[in-house]
Every structure is written in structure tokens, then in C-alpha cells.
Coordinates of C-alpha atoms and ligand atoms in Angstrom, one line a residue:
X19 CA -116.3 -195.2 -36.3
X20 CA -114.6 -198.8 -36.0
X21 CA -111.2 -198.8 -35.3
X22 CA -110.5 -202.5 -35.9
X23 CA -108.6 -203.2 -39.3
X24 CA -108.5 -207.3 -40.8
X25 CA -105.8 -208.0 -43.1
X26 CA -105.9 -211.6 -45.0
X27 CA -103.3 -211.0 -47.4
X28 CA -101.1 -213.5 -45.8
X29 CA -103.9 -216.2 -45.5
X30 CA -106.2 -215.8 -48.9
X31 CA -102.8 -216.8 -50.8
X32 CA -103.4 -220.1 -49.7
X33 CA -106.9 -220.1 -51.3
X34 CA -107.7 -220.1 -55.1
X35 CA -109.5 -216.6 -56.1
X36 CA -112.7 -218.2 -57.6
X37 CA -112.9 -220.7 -54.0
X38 CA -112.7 -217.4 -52.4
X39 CA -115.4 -215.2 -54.2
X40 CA -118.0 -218.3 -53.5
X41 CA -117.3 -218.9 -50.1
X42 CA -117.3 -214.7 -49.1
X43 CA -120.8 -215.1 -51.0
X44 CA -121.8 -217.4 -48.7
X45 CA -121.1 -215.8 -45.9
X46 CA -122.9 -212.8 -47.0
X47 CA -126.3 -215.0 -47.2
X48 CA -125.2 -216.7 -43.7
X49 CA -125.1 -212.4 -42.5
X50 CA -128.7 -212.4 -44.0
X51 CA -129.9 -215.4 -42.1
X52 CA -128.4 -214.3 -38.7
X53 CA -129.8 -210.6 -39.3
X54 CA -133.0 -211.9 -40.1
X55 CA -133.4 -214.8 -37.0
X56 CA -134.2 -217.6 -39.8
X57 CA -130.9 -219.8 -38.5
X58 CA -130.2 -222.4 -36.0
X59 CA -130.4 -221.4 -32.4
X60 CA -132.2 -218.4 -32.9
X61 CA -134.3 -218.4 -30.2
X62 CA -130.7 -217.5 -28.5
X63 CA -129.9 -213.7 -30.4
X64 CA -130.6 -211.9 -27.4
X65 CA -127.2 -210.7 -27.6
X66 CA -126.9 -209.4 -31.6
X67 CA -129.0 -206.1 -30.9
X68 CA -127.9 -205.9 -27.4
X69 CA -125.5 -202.9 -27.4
X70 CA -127.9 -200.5 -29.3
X71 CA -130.9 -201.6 -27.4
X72 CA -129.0 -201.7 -23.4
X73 CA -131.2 -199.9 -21.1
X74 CA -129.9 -196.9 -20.1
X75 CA -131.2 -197.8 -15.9
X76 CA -129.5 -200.5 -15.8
X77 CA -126.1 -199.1 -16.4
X78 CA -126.9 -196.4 -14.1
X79 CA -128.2 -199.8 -11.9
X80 CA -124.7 -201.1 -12.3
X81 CA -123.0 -197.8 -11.9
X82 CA -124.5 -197.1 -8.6
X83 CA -124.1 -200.8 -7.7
X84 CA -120.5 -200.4 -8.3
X85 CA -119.6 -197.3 -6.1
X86 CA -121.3 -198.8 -3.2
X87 CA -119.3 -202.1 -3.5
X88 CA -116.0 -200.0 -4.0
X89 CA -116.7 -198.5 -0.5
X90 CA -116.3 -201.3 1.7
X91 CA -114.8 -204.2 -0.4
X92 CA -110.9 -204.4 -0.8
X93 CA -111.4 -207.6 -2.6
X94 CA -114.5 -208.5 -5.5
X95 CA -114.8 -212.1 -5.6
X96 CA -116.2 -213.4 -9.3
X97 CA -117.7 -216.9 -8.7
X98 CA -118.5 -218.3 -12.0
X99 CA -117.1 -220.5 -14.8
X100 CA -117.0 -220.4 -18.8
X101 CA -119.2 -217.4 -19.9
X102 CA -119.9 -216.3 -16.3
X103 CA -116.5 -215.1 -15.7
X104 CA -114.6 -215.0 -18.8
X105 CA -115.5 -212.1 -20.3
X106 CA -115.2 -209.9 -17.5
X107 CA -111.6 -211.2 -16.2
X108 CA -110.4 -210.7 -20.2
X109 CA -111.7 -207.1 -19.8
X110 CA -110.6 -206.5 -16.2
X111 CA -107.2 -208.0 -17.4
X112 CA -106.4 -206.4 -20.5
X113 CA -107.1 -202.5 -18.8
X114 CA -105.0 -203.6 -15.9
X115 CA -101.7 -202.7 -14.5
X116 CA -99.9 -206.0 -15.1
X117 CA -99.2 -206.6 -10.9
X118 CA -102.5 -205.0 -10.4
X119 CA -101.8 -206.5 -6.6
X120 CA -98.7 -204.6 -5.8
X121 CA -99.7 -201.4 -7.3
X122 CA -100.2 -199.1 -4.4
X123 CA -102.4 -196.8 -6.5
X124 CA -105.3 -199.1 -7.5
X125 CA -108.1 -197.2 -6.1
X126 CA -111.0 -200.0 -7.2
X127 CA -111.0 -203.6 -5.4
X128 CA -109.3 -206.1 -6.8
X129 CA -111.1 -208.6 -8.5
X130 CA -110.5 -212.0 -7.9
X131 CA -111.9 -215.4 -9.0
X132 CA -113.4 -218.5 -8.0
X133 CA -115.8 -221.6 -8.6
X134 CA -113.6 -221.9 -12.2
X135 CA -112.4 -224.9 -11.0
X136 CA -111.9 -228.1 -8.1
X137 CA -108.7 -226.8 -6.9
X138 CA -108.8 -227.6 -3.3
X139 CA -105.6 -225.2 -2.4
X140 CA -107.2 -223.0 -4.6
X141 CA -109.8 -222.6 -2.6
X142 CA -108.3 -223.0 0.9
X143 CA -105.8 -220.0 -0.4
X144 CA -108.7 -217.9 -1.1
X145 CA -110.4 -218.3 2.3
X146 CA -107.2 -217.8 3.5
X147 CA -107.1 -214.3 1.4
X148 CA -110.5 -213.9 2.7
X149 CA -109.5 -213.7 6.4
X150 CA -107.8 -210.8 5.7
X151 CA -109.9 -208.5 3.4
X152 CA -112.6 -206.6 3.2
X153 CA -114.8 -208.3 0.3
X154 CA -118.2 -208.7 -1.6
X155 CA -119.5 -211.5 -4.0
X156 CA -121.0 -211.9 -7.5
X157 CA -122.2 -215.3 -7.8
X158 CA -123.0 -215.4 -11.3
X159 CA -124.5 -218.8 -13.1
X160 CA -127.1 -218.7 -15.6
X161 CA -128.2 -222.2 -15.0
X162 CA -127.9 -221.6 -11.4
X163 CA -126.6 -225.3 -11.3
X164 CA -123.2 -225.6 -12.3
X165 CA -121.4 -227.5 -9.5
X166 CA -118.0 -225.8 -9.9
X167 CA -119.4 -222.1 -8.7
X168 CA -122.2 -223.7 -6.4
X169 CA -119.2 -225.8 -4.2
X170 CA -117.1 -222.0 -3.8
X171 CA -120.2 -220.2 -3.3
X172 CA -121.1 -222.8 -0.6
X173 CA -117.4 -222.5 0.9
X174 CA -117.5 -218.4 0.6
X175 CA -121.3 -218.2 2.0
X176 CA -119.8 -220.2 5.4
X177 CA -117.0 -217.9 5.4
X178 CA -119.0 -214.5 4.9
X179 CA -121.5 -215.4 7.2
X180 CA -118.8 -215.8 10.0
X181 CA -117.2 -212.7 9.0
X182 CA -120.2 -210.1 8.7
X183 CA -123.3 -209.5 10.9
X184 CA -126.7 -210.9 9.1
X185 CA -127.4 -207.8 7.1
X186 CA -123.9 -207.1 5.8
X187 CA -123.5 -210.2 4.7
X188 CA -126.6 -210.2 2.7
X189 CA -125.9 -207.0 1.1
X190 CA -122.1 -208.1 0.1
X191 CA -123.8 -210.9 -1.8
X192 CA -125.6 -210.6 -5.4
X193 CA -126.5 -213.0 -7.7
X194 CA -126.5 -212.9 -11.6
X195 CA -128.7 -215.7 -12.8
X196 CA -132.0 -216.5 -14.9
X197 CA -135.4 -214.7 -13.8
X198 CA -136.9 -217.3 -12.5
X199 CA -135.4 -220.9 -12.6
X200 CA -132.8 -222.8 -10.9
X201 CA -131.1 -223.3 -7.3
X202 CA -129.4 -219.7 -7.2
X203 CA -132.3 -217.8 -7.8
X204 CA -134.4 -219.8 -5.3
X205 CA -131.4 -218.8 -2.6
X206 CA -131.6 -215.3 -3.6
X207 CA -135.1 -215.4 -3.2
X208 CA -135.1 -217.0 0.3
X209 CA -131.7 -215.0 1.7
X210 CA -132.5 -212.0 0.3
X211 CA -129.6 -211.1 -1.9
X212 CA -130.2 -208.4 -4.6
X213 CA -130.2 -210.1 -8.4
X214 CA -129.8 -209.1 -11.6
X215 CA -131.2 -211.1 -14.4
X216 CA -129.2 -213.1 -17.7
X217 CA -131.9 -212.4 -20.6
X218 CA -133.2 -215.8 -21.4
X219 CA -131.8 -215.4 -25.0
X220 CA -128.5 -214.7 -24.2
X221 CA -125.8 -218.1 -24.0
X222 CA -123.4 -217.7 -21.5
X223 CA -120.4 -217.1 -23.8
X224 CA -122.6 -214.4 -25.8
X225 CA -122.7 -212.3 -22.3
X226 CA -119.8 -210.4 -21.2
X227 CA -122.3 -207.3 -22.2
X228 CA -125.2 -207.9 -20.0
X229 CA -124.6 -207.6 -16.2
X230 CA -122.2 -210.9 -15.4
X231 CA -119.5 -209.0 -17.3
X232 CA -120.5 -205.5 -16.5
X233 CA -120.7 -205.4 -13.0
X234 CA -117.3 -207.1 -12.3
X235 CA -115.9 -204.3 -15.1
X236 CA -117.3 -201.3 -13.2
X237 CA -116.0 -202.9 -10.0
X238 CA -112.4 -203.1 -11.1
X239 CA -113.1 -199.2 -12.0
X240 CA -113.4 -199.2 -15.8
X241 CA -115.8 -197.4 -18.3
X242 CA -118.7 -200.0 -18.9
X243 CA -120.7 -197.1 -21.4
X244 CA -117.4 -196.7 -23.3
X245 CA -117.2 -200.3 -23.4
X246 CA -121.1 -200.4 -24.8
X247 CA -120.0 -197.7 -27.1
X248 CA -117.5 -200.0 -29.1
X249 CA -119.9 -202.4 -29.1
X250 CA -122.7 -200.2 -30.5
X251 CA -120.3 -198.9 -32.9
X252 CA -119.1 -202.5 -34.1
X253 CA -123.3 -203.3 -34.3
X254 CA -124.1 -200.3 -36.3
X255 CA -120.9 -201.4 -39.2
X256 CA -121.4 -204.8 -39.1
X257 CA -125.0 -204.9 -39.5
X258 CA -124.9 -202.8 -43.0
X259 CA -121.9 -203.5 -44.2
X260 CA -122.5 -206.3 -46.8
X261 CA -120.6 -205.5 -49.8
X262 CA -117.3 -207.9 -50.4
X263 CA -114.6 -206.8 -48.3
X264 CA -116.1 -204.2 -46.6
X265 CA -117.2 -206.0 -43.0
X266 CA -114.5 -207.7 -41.4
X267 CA -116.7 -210.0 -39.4
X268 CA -117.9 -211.2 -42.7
X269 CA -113.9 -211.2 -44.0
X270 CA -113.3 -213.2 -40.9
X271 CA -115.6 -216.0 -40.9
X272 CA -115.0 -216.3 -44.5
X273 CA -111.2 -217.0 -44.3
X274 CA -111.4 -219.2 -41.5
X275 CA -114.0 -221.4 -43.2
X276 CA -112.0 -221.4 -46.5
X277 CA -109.2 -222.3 -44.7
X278 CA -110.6 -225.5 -43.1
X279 CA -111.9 -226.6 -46.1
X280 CA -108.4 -226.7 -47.2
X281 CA -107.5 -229.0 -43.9
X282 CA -106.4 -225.7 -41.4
X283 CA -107.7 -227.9 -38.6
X284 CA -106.1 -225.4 -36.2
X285 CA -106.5 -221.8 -35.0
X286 CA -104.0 -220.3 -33.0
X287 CA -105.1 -216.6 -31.8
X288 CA -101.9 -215.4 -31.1
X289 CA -101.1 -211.8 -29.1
X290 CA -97.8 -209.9 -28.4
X291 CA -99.5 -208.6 -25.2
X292 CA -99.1 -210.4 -21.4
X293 CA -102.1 -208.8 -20.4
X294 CA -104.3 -210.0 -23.4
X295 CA -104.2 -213.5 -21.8
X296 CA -107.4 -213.6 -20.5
X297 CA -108.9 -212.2 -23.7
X298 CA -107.1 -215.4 -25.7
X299 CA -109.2 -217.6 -23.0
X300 CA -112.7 -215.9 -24.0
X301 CA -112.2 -216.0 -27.5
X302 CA -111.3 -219.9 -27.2
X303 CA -114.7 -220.6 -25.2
X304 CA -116.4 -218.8 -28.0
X305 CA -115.4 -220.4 -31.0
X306 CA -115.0 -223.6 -28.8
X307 CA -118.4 -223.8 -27.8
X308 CA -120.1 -222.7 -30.6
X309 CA -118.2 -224.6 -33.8
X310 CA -117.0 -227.6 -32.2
X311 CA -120.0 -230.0 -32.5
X312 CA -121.3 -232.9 -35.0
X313 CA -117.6 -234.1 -35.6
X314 CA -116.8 -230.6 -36.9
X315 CA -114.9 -227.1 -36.1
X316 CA -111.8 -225.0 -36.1
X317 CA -109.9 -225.9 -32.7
X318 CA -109.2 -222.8 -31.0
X319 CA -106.1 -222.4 -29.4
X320 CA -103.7 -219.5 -28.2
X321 CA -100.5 -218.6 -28.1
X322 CA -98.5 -215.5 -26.4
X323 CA -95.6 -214.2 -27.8
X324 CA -93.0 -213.2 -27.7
X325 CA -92.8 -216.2 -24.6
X326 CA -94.5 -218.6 -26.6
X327 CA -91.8 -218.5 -29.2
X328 CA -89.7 -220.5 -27.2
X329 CA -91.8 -222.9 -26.8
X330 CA -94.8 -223.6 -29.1
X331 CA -92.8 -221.5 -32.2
X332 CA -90.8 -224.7 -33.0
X333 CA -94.1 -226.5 -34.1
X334 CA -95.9 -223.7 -35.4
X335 CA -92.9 -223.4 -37.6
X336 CA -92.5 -226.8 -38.3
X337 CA -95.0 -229.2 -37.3
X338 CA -97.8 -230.8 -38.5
X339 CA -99.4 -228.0 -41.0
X340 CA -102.9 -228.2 -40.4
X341 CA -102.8 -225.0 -38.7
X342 CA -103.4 -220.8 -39.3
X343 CA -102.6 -218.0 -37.0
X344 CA -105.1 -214.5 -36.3
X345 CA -102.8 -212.3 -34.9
X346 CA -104.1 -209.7 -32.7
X347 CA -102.1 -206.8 -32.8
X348 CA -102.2 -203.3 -30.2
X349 CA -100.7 -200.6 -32.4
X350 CA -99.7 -198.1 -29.4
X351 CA -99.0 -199.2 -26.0
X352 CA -100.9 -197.2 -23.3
X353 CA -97.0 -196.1 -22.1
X354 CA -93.7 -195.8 -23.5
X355 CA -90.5 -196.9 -22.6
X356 CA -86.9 -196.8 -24.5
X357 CA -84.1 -199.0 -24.2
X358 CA -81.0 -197.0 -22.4
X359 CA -77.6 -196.8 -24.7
X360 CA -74.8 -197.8 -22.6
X361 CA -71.2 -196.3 -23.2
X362 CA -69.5 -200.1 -23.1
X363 CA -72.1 -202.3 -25.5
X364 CA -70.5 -205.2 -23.4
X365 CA -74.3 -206.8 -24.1
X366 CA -74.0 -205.8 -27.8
X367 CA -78.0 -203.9 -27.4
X368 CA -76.5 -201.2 -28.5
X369 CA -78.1 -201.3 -31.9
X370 CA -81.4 -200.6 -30.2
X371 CA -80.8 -197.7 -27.8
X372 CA -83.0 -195.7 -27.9
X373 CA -85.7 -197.7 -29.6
X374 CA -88.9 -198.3 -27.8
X375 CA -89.7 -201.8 -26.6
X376 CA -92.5 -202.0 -29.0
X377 CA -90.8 -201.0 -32.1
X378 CA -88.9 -204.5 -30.7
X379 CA -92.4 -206.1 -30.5
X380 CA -93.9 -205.0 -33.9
X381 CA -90.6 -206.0 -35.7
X382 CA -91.1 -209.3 -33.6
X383 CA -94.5 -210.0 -34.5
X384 CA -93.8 -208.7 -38.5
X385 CA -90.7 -211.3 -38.5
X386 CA -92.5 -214.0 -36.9
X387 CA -95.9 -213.7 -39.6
X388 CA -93.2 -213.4 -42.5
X389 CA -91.3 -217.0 -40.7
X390 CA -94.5 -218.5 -40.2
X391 CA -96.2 -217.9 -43.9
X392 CA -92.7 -219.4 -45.5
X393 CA -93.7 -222.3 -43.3
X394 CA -97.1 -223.1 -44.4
X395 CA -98.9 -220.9 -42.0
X396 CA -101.7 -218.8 -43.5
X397 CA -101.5 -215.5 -40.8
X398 CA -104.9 -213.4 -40.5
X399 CA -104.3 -209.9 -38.6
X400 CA -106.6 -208.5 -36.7
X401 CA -105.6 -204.6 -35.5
X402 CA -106.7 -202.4 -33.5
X403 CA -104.7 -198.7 -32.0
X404 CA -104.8 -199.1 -28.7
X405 CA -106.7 -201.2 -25.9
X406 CA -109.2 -199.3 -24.3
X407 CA -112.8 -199.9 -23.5
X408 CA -114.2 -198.6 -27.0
X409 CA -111.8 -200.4 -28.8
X410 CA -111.9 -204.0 -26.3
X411 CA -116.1 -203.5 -27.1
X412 CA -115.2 -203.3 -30.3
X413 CA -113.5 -206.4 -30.3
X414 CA -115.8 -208.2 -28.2
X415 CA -119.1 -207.5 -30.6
X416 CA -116.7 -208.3 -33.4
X417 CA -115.9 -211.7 -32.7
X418 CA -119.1 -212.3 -31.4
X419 CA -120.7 -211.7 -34.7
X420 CA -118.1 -213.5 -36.7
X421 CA -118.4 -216.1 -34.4
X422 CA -122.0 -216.5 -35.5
X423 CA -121.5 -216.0 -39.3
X424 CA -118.7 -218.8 -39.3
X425 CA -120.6 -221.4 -37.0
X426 CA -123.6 -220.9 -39.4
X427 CA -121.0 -221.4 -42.7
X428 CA -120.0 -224.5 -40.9
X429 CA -123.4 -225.5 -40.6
X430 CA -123.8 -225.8 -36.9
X431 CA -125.6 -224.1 -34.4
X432 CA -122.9 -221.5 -33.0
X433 CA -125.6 -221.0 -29.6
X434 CA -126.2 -224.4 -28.2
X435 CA -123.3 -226.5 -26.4
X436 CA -124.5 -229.8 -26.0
X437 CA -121.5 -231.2 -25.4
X438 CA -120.3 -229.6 -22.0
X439 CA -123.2 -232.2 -20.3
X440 CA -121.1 -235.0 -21.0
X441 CA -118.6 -234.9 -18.4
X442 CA -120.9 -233.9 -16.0
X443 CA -122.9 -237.0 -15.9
X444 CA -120.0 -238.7 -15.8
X445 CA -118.8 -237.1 -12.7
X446 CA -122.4 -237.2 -10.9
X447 CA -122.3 -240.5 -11.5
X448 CA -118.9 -241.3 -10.2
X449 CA -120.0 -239.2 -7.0
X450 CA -123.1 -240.7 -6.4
X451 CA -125.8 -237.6 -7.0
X452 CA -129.2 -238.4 -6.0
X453 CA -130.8 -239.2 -9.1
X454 CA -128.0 -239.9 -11.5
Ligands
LIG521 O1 -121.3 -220.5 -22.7 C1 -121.9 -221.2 -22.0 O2 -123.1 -221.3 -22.0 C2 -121.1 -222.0 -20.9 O3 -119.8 -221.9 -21.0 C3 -121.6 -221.5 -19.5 O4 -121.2 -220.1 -19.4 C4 -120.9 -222.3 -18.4 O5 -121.1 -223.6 -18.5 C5 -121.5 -221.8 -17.0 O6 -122.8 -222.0 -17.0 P1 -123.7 -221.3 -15.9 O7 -123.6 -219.9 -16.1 O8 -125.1 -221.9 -16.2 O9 -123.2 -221.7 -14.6

């Protein structure tokens, strides 16, 4: 059963009822085209069957994987960047306790990550960190060329190789990259490390559900079949449903289209959950990557709130508006915590004793849509009960889908990212690479 819920009563006001009939129509072909593999990019759908089809060895691969890592790593280090990391630090982050490195009962390694970025103290404080741990490595790139992970994976390599004897350092090492091309795999053919493969069909940004995001997930000690489960679940809804109103990927992609068309330039996914943070970032490379191209595409951009009401909520309410809001909202919080009454109400709080923070939150996040539409902000919500893995792979195939059904109402391809090699050549250029 899906447990996700879309309400665009606060957005479709801001489109005319007969606009809005033909472009939910054409979405419904665009779910055709995608369903059928007749669109752009679609040599790259490995990901659309994926949860119903996952191989039940390789979880139990993973699984196994997982406990043995647990046993002698304090620390998991994630190299990767974009889709080789994302995903699984939004998962890892939204299940965590929110100082997951003070909490004295965390059980699993902490995962940490790397080779997202040049950061030279970054990287000096990790090997620093390193010193002092026990740890193991994913090195995950699908390309196996990207220069960000390949610099900390060169750096970490060094450092493991001092700190471990030749076959523990092998065996703290694996590598998540194609099946047969590029550098990585040709290192992890030479020194030995053990692989698993990213399906040739599947873009980096589409693969938090293959083994880049569920090994990291299983590390960190969460439920990688309950988070296969929500996505199967999502699969089996979204693929049938077609009818008007009654697939909220479709209901998605079709609001956010008719809303650019009337000049909503800007998306801001907004959450009323610190831990959701990471999940913002994922959801930003999605859309990002796959709409923003030919001179085109909703700019994705997030926004946390309550904090960010002190900051961004000034524009939002009164800026430029050529922007929209999806609100993600968490119905129950996994725990519960009241505000105390106090005999003196010398900080006048009294009026809430009693009340739990979150009854705070939701009246927060119901004010702020109600400010926001009176200011020309069309406000999508997107709910869900509670975060947990069903309901996070729930999301995750959700946005994946509607991802694909808006990029193809755009009239892009929502799989290819040529646009990412730009600054790259750029850079090789200005650093001399052989060849450039
Ligand atoms: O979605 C994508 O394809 C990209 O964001 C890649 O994930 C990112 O550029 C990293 O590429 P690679 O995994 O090849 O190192």
C-alpha cells in the first residue's frame, strides 16, 4: 500500500481548469512513453523495473557484506560524488540519531564521506580521523574517472596501506563501478579488491537502489529489503495507476510543468525536518540533472524550516515571484517530546505546555503554506506518516518516476547530463592533463 499522499490544492489555483485537464493528459501519454521505453534516454531505464526485479543474492550479497564490515570498521568511508553518494548519505541521514557521533549507542560504523569535493582540510581532517579508527572503504564511481573521488581514494589508499598489513587492506577496500570499463575497475582488477557492479542502464542519480546506495545503507545498520519494499510498492501503484488524479507521480510532474509554463522558474523543496537535509540534496541532483538542459528546467532548490524562515522566508514571501514550494511533510515523529508548563510563565510559553514540539511544527508549516500562497507562492505537499525505510523507498521511487514523466513533459532527456563535462575540461585544462 503507498503511504505517500500529494495535495495540489494550494498550487492548481494558480492554473486555469481547462490548462490543467490538457496538461495532466499529457502527462498521462509521457507515463505511456516511459512505460513503454519509446522516449529519450531509454537505453538508461535500468532503474524503472528495478525494485520488482532486484535479485534476491545480491541483497543477501550486501547483507553478508555488511555484517563482516560492521566487525572491524568503527568508521565506513563513502568515496563518491553526485549519485555515488547522495542517495545513500540522504537515507543514512534521515534514519539517523541527529549527533549520530556522540550517541554512545550506535552499534553500526559511522559512515563518513569523502571525494565530494577539493577541500584540502577536508581531507587532511579525515586522515586525521583516520589515524584513530578502525575503518573500511567503498569507492564507488560509475565512470571510474571522476577526479574528485579518484584524488581521496588515492590519499585514503596511501593511508590504508600504512595502516593495515597487505591482506587487510585489500579486504577493507571495495569498489562499486561499471563491469568492465574505466580506471577503478582496472585497480580492482589488479589489487584485488572485491566489486560490485552499477548496471550499465542505470545513471548515477537513478541509483541509490542498486549497491552504491545499498551497501553504505546496510553498513549504517538500516533495513535495505524494507527500503526495496517501498520502492516495489511505489512501482507496482505508479505503474497502473493512470486515471486523472489517481497517481501522484503523474499529479506531480503535471503541476510542476503547468506551473513553469506560467513563469514558476523556481522550486524550492522545502522540509520541517533537520535530518531531511541530505534528502533535499538528492532530490536537487535529480531534477537538476535531469531537466536542466537546452536552455530549459525548473531550478531546484531547498529550503529547511523552521531555520530557513529566518533567512530565505523574507524572499520567499516577497521576492521575485517566479517561484513554488513542494513541501515535504513527516506526519509522526519517530519520538515525542512536550513542552514543560512552568508555575511563573516569565517566558510567556505557557500557552503551549504541554503541547508537543510537532503540534508547534505542523502549525508552523500550515501557517507558513497559508503566508506563502497569499504571497504568490503556489505550495504542492507531499506527505508521508513517518520516515522509515518503506516509506523513504517510497519516496525515492516516487520522485524518481516523476522525475522522469516531467523531464519528458519538458521535452528533454531526464537520463543524460551533458552538461556536468563542461567544467571539467575546463579545469584539465587549467591543470595541464595529458591530453587536454
Ligand atoms: O548522476 C550522475 O550521473 C552524476 O551526478 C554522477 O553520479 C557523478 O558525476 C559521479 O560520477 P561517477 O559515478 O561516474 O564518478
Amino acid at each position: 500500500m503507498i503511504k505517500l499522499e500529494i495535495d495540489i490544492s494550494k498550487a492548481s489555483t494558480f492554473i486555469d481548469p481547462s490548462e490543467w485537464q490538457s496538461i495532466e493528459e499529457e502527462v498521462i501519454r509521457q507515463h505511456k512513453t516511459l512505460l513503454t521505453g519509446t522516449g529519450k534516454g531509454n537505453d538508461f531505464l535500468g532503474w524503472l523495473r528495478l525494485p520488482s526485479t532486484f535479485p534476491g543474492d545480491l541483497i543477501k550479497r550486501i547483507r553478508e557484506d555488511a555484517e563482516r564490515i560492521k566487525k572491524v570498521s568503527k568508521i565506513y568511508l563513502v568515496i563518491g560524488i553526485g549519485g555515488s553518494y547522495l542517495g545513500a548519505r540522504a537515507v543514512i541521514e534521515a534514519l539517523s540519531h541527529n549527533f549520530p557521533s556522540l550517541y554512545s549507542e550506535n552499534e553500526s560504523p559511522q559512515v563518513l564521506f569523502a571525494g565530494n569535493n577539493l577541500g584540502e582540510d577536508y581531507h587532511s581532517d579525515l586522515l586525521g580521523i583516520l589515524d584513530e579508527y578502525a575503518y573500511s572503504v567503498a569507492v564507488i564511481s560509475k565512470s571510474g574517472t571522476t577526479t574528485e573521488p579518484a584524488i581521496a581514494f588515492r590519499l585514503v589508499k596511501e593511508h590504508l596501506k600504512k595502516k593495515y598489513s597487505s591482506t587487510d587492506f585489500t579486504e577493507r577496500i571495495i569498489a562499486i563501478t561499471d563491469a568492465s570499463k574505466g580506471v577503478l575497475k582496472e585497480l580492482a582488477d589488479k589489487e584485488g579488491y572485491q566489486t560490485y557492479i552499477i548496471p550499465d542502464d542505470i545513471g548515477g542519480r537513478y541509483s541509490v537502489l542498486t549497491p552504491v546506495g545499498l551497501l553504505p545503507i546496510a553498513i549504517a545498520g538500516f533495513d535495505i529489503e524494507h527500503l526495496l519494499k517501498g520502492a516495489r510498492e511505489m512501482q507496482e501503484h505508479l505503474f497502473s495507476a493512470v486515471s486523472p488524479g489517481s497517481n501522484p507521480a503523474i499529479t506531480y510532474a503535471a503541476i510542476r510543468n503547468a506551473l513553469y509554463r506560467k513563469g514558476k522558474r523556481i522550486e524550492i523543496l522545502v522540509n520541517y525536518q533537520p535530518n531531511l537535509f541530505y534528502f533535499t540534496e538528492w532530490w536537487k541532483q535529480l531534477f537538476g540533472e535531469s531537466e536542466g538542459k537546452d536552455n530549459k528546467g525548473i531550478y531546484p532548490s531547498g529550503a529547511n524550516f523552521t531555520t530557513d524562515l529566518h533567512s530565505l522566508g523574507q524572499f520567499i514571501q516577497e521576492g521575485t515571484r517566479d517561484i513554488f514550494e513542494t513541501v515535504l511533510s513527516v506526519e509522526h515523529p519517530r519520538k515525542e517530546l512536550r513542552i514543560p508548563s512552568k508555575e511563573q510563565d516569565e517566558d510567556g510559553l505557557n500557552y503551549l505546555s504541554g503541547k508537543r514540539i510537532s503540534e508547534v511544527n505542523d502549525k508552523a508549516e500550515l501557517g507558513t503554506r497559508l503566508a506563502h500562497i497569499e504571497g504568490g507562492v503556489p505550495n504542492i505537499r507531499i506527505s508521508v506518516p513517518e520516515i522509515n525505510e518503506e516509506t523513504l523507498g517510497q519516496l525515492i521511487y516516487f520522485f524518481e518516476f516523476a522525475c522522469a514523466l516531467s523531464g519528458y513533459t519538458l521535452g528533454v532527456n531526464p537520463f543524460d547530463q551533458p552538461g556536468v563535462e563542461a567544467y571539467k575540461k575546463k579545469m584539465f585544462t587549467l591543470l595541464g592533463k595529458p591530453g587536454q
